[in-house]
Short mmCIF file of C-alpha atoms and ligand atoms in Angstrom, two decimals:
data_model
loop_
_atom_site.label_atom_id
_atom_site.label_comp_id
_atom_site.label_asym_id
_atom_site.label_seq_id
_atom_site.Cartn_x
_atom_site.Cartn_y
_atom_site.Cartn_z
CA UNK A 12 -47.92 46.03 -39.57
CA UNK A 13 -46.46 43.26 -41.40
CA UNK A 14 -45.48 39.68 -39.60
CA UNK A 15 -43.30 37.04 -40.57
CA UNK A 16 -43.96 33.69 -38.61
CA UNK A 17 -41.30 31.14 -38.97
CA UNK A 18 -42.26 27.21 -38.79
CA UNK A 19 -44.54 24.81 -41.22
CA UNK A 20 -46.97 22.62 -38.93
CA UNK A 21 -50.48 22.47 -38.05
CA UNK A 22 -49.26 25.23 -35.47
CA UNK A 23 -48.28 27.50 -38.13
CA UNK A 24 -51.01 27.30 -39.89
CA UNK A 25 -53.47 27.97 -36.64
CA UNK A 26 -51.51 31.36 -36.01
CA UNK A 27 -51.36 32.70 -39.94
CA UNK A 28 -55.27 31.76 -39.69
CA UNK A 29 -55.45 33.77 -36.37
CA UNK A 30 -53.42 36.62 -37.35
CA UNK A 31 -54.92 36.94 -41.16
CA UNK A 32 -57.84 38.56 -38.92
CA UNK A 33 -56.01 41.00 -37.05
CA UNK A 34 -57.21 44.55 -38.61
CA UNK A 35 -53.54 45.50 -37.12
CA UNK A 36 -52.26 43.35 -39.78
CA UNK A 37 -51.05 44.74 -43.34
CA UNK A 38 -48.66 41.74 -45.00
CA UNK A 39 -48.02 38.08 -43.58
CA UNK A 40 -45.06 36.50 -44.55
CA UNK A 41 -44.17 32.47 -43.26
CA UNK A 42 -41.33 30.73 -43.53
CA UNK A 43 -41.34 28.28 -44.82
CA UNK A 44 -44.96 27.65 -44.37
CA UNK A 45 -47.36 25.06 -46.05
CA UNK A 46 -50.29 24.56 -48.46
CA UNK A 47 -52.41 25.66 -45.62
CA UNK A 48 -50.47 28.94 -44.54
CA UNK A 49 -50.19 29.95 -48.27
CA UNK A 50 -54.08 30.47 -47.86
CA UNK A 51 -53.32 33.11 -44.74
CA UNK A 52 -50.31 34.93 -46.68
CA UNK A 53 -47.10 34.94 -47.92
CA UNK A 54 -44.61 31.82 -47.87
CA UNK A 55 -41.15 32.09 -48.02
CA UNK A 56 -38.88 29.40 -48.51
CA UNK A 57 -36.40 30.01 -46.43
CA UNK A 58 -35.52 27.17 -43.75
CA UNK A 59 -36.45 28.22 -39.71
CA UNK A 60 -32.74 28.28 -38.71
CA UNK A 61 -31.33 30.06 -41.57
CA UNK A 62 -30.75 33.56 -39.57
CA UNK A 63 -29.23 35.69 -42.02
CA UNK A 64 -31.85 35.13 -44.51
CA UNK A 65 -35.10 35.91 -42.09
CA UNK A 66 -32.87 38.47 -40.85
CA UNK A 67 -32.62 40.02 -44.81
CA UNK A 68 -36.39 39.10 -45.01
CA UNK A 69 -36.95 41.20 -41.98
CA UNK A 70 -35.10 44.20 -43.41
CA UNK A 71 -36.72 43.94 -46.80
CA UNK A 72 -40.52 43.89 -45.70
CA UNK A 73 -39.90 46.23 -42.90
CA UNK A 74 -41.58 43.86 -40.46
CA UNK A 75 -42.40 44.38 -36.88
CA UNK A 76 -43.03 41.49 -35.65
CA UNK A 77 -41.86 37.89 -35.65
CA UNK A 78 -43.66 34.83 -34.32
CA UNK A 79 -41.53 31.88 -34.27
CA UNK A 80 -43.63 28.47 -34.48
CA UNK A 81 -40.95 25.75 -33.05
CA UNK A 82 -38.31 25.26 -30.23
CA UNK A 83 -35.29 24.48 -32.69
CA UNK A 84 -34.52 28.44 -33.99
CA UNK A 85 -35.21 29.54 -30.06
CA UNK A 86 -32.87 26.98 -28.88
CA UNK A 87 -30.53 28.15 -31.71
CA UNK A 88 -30.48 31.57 -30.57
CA UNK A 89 -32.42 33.03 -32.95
CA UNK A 90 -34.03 36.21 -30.40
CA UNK A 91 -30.24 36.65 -29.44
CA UNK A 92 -29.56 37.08 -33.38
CA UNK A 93 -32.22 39.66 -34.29
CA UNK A 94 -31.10 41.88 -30.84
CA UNK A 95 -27.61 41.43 -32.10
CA UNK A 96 -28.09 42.85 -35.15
CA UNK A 97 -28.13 46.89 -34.88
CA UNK A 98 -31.19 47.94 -37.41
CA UNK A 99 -33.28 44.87 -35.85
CA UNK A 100 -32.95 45.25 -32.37
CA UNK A 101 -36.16 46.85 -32.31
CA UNK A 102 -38.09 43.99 -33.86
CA UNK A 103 -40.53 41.95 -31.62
CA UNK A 104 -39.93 38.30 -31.46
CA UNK A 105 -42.31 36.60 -29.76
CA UNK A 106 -40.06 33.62 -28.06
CA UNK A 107 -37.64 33.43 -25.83
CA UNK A 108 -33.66 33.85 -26.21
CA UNK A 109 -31.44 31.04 -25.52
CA UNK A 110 -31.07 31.42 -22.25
CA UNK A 111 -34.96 30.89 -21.93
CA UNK A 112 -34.81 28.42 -24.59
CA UNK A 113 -33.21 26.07 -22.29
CA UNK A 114 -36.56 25.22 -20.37
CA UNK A 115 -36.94 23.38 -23.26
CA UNK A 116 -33.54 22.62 -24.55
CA UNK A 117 -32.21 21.31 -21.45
CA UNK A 118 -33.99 18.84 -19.18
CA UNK A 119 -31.54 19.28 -16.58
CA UNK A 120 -31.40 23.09 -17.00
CA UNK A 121 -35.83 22.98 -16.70
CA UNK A 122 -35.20 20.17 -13.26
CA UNK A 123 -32.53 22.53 -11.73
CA UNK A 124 -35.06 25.77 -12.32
CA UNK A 125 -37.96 23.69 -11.12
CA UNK A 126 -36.17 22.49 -7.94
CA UNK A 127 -34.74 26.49 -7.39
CA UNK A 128 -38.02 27.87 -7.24
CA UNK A 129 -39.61 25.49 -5.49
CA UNK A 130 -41.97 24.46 -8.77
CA UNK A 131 -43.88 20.80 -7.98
CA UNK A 132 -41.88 18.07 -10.70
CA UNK A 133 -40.72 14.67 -10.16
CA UNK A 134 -37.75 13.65 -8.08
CA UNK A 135 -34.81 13.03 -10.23
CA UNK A 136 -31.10 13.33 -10.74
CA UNK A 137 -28.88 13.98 -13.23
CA UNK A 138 -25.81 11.89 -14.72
CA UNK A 139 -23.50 12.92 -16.72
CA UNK A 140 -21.31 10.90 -19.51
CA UNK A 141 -17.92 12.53 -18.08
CA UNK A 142 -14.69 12.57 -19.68
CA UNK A 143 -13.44 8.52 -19.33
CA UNK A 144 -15.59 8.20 -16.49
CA UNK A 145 -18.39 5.17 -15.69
CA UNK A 146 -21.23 7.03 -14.31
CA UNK A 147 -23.35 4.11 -14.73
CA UNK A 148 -22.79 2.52 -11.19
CA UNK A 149 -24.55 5.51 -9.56
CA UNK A 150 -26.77 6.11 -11.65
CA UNK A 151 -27.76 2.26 -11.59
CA UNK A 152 -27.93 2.36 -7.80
CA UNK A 153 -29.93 5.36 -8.19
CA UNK A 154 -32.56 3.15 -11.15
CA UNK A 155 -32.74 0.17 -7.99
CA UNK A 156 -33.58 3.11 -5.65
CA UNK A 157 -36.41 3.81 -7.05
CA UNK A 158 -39.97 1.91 -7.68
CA UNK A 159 -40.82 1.08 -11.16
CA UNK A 160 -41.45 2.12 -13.82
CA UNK A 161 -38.10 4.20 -14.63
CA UNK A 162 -38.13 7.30 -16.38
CA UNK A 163 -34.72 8.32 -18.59
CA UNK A 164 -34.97 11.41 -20.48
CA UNK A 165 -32.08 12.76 -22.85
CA UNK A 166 -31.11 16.29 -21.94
CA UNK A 167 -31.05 18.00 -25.41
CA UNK A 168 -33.39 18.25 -27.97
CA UNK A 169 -34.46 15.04 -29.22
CA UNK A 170 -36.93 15.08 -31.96
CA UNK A 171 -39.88 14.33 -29.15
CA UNK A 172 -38.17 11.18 -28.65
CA UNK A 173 -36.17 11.36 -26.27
CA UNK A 174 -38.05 10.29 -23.32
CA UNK A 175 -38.24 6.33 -22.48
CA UNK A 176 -39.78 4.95 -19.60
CA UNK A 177 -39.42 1.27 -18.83
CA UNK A 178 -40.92 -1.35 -16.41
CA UNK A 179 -37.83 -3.72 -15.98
CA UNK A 180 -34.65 -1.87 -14.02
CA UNK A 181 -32.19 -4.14 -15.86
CA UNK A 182 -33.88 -2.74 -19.43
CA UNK A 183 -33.48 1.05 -17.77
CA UNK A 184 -29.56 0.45 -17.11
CA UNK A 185 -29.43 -1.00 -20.51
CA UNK A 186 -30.78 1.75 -21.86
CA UNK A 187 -29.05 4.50 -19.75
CA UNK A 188 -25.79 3.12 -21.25
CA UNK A 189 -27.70 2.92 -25.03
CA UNK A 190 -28.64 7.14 -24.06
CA UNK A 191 -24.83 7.24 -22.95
CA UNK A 192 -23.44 5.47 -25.90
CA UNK A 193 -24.90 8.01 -28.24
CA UNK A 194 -28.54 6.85 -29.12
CA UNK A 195 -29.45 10.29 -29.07
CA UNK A 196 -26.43 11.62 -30.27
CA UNK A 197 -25.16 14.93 -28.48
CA UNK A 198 -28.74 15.22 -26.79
CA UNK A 199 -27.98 11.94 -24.28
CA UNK A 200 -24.71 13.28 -22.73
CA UNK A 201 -26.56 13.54 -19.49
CA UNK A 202 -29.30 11.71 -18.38
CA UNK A 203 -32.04 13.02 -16.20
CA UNK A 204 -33.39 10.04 -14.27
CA UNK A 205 -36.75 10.37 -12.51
CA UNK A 206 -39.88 8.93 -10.66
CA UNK A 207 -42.95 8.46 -12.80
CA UNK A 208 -45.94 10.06 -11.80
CA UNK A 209 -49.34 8.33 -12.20
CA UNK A 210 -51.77 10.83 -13.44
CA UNK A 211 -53.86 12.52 -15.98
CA UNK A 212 -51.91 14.97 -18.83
CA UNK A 213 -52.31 18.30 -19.92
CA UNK A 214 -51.09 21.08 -21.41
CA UNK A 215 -51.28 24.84 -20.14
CA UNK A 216 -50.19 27.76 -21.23
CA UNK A 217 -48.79 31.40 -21.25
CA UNK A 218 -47.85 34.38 -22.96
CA UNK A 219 -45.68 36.37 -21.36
CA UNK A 220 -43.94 39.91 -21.59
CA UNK A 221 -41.18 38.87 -18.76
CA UNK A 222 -43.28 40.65 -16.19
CA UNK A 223 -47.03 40.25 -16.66
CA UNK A 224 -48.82 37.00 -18.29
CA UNK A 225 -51.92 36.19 -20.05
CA UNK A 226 -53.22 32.76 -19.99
CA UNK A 227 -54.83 30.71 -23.05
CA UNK A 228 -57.32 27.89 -22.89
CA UNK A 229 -56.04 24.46 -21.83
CA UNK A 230 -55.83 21.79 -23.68
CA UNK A 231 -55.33 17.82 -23.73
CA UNK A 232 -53.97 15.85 -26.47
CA UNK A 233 -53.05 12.28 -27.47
CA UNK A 234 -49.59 11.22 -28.20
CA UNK A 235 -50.00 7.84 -29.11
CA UNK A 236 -50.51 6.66 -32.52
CA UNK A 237 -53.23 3.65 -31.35
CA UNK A 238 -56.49 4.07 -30.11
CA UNK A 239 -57.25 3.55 -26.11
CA UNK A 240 -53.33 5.89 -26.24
CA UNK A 241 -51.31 2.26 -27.38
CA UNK A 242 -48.41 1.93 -29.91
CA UNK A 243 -45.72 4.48 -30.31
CA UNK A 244 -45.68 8.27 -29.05
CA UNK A 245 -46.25 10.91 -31.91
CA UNK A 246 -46.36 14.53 -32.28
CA UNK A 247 -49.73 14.14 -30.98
CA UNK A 248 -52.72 12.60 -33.05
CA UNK A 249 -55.32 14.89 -31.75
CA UNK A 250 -56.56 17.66 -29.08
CA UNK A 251 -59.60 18.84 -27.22
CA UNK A 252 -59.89 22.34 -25.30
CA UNK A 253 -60.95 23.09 -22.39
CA UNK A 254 -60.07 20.16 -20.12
CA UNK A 255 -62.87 18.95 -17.81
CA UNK A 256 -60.89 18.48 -15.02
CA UNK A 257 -58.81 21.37 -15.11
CA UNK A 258 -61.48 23.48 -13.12
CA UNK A 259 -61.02 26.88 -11.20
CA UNK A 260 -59.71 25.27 -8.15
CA UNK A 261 -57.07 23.22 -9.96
CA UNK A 262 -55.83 25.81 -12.01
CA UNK A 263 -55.80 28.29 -8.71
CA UNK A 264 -52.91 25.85 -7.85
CA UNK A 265 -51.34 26.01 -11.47
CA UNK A 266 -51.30 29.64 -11.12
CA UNK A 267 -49.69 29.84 -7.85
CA UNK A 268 -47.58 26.91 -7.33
CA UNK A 269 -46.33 26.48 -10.75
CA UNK A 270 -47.24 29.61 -13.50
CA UNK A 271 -46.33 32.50 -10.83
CA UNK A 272 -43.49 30.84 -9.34
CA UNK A 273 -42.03 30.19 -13.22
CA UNK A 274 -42.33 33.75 -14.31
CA UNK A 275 -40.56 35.08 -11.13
CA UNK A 276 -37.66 32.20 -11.61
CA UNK A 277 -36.66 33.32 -14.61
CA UNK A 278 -36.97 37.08 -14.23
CA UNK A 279 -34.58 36.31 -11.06
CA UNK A 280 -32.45 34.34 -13.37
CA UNK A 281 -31.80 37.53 -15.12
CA UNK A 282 -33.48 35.60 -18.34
CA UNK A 283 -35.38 38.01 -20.58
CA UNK A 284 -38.49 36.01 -21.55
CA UNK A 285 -41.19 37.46 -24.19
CA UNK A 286 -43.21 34.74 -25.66
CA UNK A 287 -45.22 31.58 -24.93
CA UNK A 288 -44.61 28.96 -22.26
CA UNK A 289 -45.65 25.29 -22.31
CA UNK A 290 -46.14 23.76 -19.16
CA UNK A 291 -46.81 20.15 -19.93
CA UNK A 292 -48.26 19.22 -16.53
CA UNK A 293 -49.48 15.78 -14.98
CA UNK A 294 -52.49 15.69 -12.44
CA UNK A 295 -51.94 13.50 -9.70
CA UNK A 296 -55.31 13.10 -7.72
CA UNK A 297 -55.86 16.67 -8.50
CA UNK A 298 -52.10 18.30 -7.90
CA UNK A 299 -50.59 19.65 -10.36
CA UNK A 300 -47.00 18.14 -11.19
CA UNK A 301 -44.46 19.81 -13.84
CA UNK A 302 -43.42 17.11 -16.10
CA UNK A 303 -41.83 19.48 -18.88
CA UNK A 304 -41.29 22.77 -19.79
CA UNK A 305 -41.40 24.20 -23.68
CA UNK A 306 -41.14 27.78 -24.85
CA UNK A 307 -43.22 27.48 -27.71
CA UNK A 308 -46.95 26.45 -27.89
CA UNK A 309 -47.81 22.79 -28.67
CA UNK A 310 -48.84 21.21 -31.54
CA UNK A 311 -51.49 19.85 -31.97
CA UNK A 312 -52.53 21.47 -29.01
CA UNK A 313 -52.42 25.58 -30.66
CA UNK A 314 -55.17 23.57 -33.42
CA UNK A 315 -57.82 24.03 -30.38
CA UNK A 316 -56.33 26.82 -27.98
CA UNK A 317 -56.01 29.23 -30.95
CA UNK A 318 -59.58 28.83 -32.05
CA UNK A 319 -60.88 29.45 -29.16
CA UNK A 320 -59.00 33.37 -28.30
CA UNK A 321 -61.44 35.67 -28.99
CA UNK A 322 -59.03 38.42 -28.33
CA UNK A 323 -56.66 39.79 -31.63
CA UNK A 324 -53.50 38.15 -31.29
CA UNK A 325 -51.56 40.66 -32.88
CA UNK A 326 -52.26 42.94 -30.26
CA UNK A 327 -50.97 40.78 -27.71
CA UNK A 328 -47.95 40.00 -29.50
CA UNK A 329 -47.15 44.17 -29.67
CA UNK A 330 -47.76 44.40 -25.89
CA UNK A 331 -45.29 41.03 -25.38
CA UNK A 332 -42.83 42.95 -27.48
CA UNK A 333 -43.45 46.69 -25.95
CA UNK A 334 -43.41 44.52 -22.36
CA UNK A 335 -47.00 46.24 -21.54
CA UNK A 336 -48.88 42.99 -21.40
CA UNK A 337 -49.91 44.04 -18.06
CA UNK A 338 -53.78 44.62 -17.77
CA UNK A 339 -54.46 42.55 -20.69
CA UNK A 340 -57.17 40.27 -20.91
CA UNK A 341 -57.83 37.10 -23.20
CA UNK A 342 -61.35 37.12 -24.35
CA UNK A 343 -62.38 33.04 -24.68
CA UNK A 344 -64.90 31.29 -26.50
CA UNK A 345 -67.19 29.40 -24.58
CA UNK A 346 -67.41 27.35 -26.89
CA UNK A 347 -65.25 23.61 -26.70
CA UNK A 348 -62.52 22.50 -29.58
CA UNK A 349 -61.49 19.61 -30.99
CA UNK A 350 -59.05 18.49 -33.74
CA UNK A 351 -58.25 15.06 -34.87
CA UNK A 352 -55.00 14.39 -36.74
CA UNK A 353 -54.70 12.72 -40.18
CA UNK A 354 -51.72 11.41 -40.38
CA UNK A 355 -49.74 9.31 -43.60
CA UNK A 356 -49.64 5.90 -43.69
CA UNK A 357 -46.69 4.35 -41.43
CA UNK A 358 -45.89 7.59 -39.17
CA UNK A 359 -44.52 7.70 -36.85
CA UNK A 360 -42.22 5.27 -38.44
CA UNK A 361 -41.58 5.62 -42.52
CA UNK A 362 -43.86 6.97 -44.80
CA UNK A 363 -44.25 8.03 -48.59
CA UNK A 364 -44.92 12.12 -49.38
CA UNK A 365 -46.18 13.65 -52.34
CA UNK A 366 -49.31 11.64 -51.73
CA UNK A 367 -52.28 13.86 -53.68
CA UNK A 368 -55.09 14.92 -51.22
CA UNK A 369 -58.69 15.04 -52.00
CA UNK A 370 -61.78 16.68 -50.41
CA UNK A 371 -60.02 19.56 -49.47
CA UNK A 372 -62.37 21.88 -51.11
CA UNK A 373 -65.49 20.45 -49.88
CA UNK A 374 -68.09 22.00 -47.57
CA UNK A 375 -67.02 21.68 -43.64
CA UNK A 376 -68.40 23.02 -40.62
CA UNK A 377 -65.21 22.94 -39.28
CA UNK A 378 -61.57 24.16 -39.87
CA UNK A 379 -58.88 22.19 -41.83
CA UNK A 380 -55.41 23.24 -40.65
CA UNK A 381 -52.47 21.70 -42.86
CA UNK A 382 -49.08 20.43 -41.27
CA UNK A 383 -47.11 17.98 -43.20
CA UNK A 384 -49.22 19.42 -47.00
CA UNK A 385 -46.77 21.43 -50.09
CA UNK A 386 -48.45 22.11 -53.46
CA UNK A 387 -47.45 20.38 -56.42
CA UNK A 388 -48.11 20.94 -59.83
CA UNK A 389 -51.21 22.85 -58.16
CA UNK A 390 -52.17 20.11 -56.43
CA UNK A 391 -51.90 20.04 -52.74
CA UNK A 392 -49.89 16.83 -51.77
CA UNK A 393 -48.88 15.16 -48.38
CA UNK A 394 -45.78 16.72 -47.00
CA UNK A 395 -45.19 15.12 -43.53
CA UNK A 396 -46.10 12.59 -41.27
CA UNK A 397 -48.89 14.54 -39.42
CA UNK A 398 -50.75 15.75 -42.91
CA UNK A 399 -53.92 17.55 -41.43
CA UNK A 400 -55.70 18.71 -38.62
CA UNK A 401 -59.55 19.45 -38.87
CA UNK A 402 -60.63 21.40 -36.04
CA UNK A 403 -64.23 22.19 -35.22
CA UNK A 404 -66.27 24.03 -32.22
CA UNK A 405 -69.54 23.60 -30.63
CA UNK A 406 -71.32 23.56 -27.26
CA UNK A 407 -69.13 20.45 -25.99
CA UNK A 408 -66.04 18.76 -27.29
CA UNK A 409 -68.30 15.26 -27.70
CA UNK A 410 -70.41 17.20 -30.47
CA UNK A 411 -67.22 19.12 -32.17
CA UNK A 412 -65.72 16.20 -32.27
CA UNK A 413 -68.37 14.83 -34.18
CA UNK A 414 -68.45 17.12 -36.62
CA UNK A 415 -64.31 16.59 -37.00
CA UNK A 416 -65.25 13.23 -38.17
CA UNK A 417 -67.86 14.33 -40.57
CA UNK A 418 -64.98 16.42 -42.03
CA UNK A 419 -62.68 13.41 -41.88
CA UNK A 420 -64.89 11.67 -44.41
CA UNK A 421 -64.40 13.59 -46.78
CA UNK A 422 -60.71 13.89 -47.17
CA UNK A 423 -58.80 11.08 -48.21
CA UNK A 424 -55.40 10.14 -49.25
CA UNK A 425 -53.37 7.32 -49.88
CA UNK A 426 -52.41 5.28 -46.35
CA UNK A 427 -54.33 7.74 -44.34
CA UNK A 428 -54.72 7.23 -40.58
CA UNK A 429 -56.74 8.81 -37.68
CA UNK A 430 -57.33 8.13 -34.27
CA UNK A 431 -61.16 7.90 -33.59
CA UNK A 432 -61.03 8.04 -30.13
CA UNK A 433 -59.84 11.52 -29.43
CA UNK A 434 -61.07 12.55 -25.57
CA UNK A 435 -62.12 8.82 -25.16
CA UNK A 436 -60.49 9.43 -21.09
CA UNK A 437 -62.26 12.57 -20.21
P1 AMP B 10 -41.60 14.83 -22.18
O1 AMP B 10 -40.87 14.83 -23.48
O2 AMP B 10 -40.78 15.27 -21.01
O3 AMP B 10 -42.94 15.49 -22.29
O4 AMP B 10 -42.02 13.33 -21.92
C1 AMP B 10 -42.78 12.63 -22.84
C2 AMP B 10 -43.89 11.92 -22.15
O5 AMP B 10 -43.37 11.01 -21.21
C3 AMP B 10 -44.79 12.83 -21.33
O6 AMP B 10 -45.78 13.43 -22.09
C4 AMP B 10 -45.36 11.87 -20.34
O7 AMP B 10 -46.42 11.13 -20.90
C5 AMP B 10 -44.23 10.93 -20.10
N1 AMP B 10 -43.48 11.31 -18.89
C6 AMP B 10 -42.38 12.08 -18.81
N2 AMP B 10 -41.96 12.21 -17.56
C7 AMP B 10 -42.79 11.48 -16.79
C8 AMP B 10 -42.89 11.19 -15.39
N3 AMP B 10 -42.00 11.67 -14.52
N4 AMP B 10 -43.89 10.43 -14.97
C9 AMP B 10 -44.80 9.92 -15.84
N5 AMP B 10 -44.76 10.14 -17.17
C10 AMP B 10 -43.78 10.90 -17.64
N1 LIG B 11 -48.20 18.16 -28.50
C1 LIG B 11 -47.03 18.26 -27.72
C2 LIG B 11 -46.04 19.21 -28.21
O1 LIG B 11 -46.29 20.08 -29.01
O2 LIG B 11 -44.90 19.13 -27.73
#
């Protein structure tokens, strides 16, 4: 059957490597796709939100299936589009429509479905920027209510950014009215404000057909761009799967307070959900807390998780589609993951592209997944601000790691960066 998986990151390239060895699979198409995904198939440059022209793409390969990578198109609508369209209603896309897409999309929409079904999350509320009204008194009274430090996210979509958390209440009011005042543009309309929880991240997740669900391997990953997690949050600068702590009694409680209680919610909720679910949770002396929702799988997060499913993909992506994911079961390596990030020179602030990469060709025990690469002139050449991800397995993270590093020696490129203490809290 032939595939087209929309997106261009590290993520992308984990699932084209993953579904390249599917025996189900006949043609891969990716859009757009990157020097790494070219390896796996076909790319297409066509840009994730551009509808009509997947849509055409769709039609003119005949494809069955499509896998999108990021939250944007989902949030866009982009399931609604292909089931709007009468030759492609019978296409699979793996992802949620819009309606689902606002787990993600929404912080206030994901806090409202949370507090419904009765799903553990931090205590919050929500202010809105109303029509020449001053909802800052409340919500300012509502920032001295609480014990510090304040948490303000930005409802919409918000480039990963939009979360701040602050120690002083006068610097949370200030910036409630900066998130008001149209920091994040359209995204900060409303505010959710809401206790911090004190814990240790991580990142579970789900496919699911709407009914049944299968779940992956866990993973944790590191979101600052300093070693010891200092300096400025990123896309995430490296991963490790599994997650010591995350043993069978903790993720009993995952299952049923949080996993079971999601998949019911939105069924209820009328929302048709086939695809993956993110729960980005927080373990507070061993409970789990919800402390965001996505509806796509994490990045860099899919670098480890995917490596480690045993189980052909593309089979589980026709039973999400044909809703008969019940029964399944994930087959899982015992084996541990880790990736570690190379990332250009200034991210996540400015940085140069087009930077030529060496070493790629080299020898590794491991797996180099591109994100932010393009080829050039036949050369492959930086791209992004998160450039590579080399993944490797073995008996325990500590020793894949290792050999990460090993492969990390070998690459190089002008300005390049890496964290070296991936797992360093585990
Ligand atoms: P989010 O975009 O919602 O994942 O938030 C970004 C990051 O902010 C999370 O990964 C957490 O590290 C942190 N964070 C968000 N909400 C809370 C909270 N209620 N308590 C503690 N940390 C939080
Ligand atoms: N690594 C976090 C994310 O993909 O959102």
């Amino acid at each position: 059957m032939n595939v087209l998986l929309i997106g261009s990151g590290g993520r992308e390239h984990a699932l084209a490597w993953k579904l390249k060895q599917s025996p189900l699979l006949t043609k891969l198409f990716i859009a757009p796709g990157n020097a790494g995904t070219a390896l796996c198939g076909i790319n297409v440059p066509i840009a994730v939100d551009n509808f009509p022209a997947l849509a055409q793409l769709v039609r003119s390969e005949k494809i069955k299936i499509v896998v999108v990578g990021p939250e944007d198109p989902l949030v866009k609508g982009i399931s609604d589009y292909f089931k709007e369209q009468d030759d492609l209603r019978w296409v699979g896309v793996i992802g949620p429509d819009a309606s689902g897409a606002k787990l993600e999309g929404s912080k206030d929409f994901a806090k409202q479905f949370m507090e419904k079904n009765g799903i553990p999350t931090a205590r919050y509320r929500t202010f809105s920027m109303a029509k020449g009204e001053e909802p800052i008194a409340e919500a300012e009274a509502y920032i001295r209510s609480l014990n510090p430090p304040y948490v303000l996210k930005a409802d919409g979509l918000a480039a990963g950014k939009g979360v701040v958390i602050l120690n002083d209440a006068d610097q949370a009011v200030s910036e409630l009215a900066a998130m008001f005042g149209g920091k994040f543009g359209s995204a900060g309309k409303k505010v959710v404000i809401e206790e911090f929880l004190d814990g240790i991240e991580l990142s579970v997740f789900v496919l699911t057909d709407g009914d049944s669900w299968v779940l992956l391997p866990e993973a944790k990953d590191y979101k600052r761009i300093g070693e010891g997690d200092t300096g400025l949050n990123t896309g995430g600068m490296g991963a490790v799967s599994p997650v010591s702590f995350a043993n069978e009694a903790f993720m009993d409680k995952v299952k049923e307070r949080i996993i079971e209680p999601t998949i019911n919610g939105l069924r209820v909720s009328g929302i048709r959900y086939q695809g993956f679910i993110f729960f980005g949770l927080i373990s507070v002396k061993g409970e789990p807390f919800v402390i965001e929702y996505n509806v796509r799988l994490g990045d860099p997060e899919s670098e480890v998780v995917i490596p480690r499913i045993e189980s052909d993909l593309l089979e589980l992506f026709s039973a999400t589609a044909e809703r008969k994911l019940k029964g399944k079961k994930l087959e899982i390596s015992e084996e541990s993951a880790a990736t570690v990030m190379m990332v250009s020179g200034g991210y996540p602030g400015d940085y140069q592209k087009g930077l030529p990469i060496s070493g790629l060709d080299m020898q590794t025990d491991g797996i180099i997944f591109h994100a932010g690469t393009t080829v050039r002139e036949k050369l492959v050449v930086t791209n992004g601000g998160r450039v590579l991800a080399l993944t490797s397995l073995d008996a325990n993270w500590k020793k894949a790691l290792e050999k990460s590093y090993k492969t990390a020696e070998n690459i190089s490129f002008d300005g390049m960066y890496y964290r070296r203490d991936i797992g360093f809290d585990l």
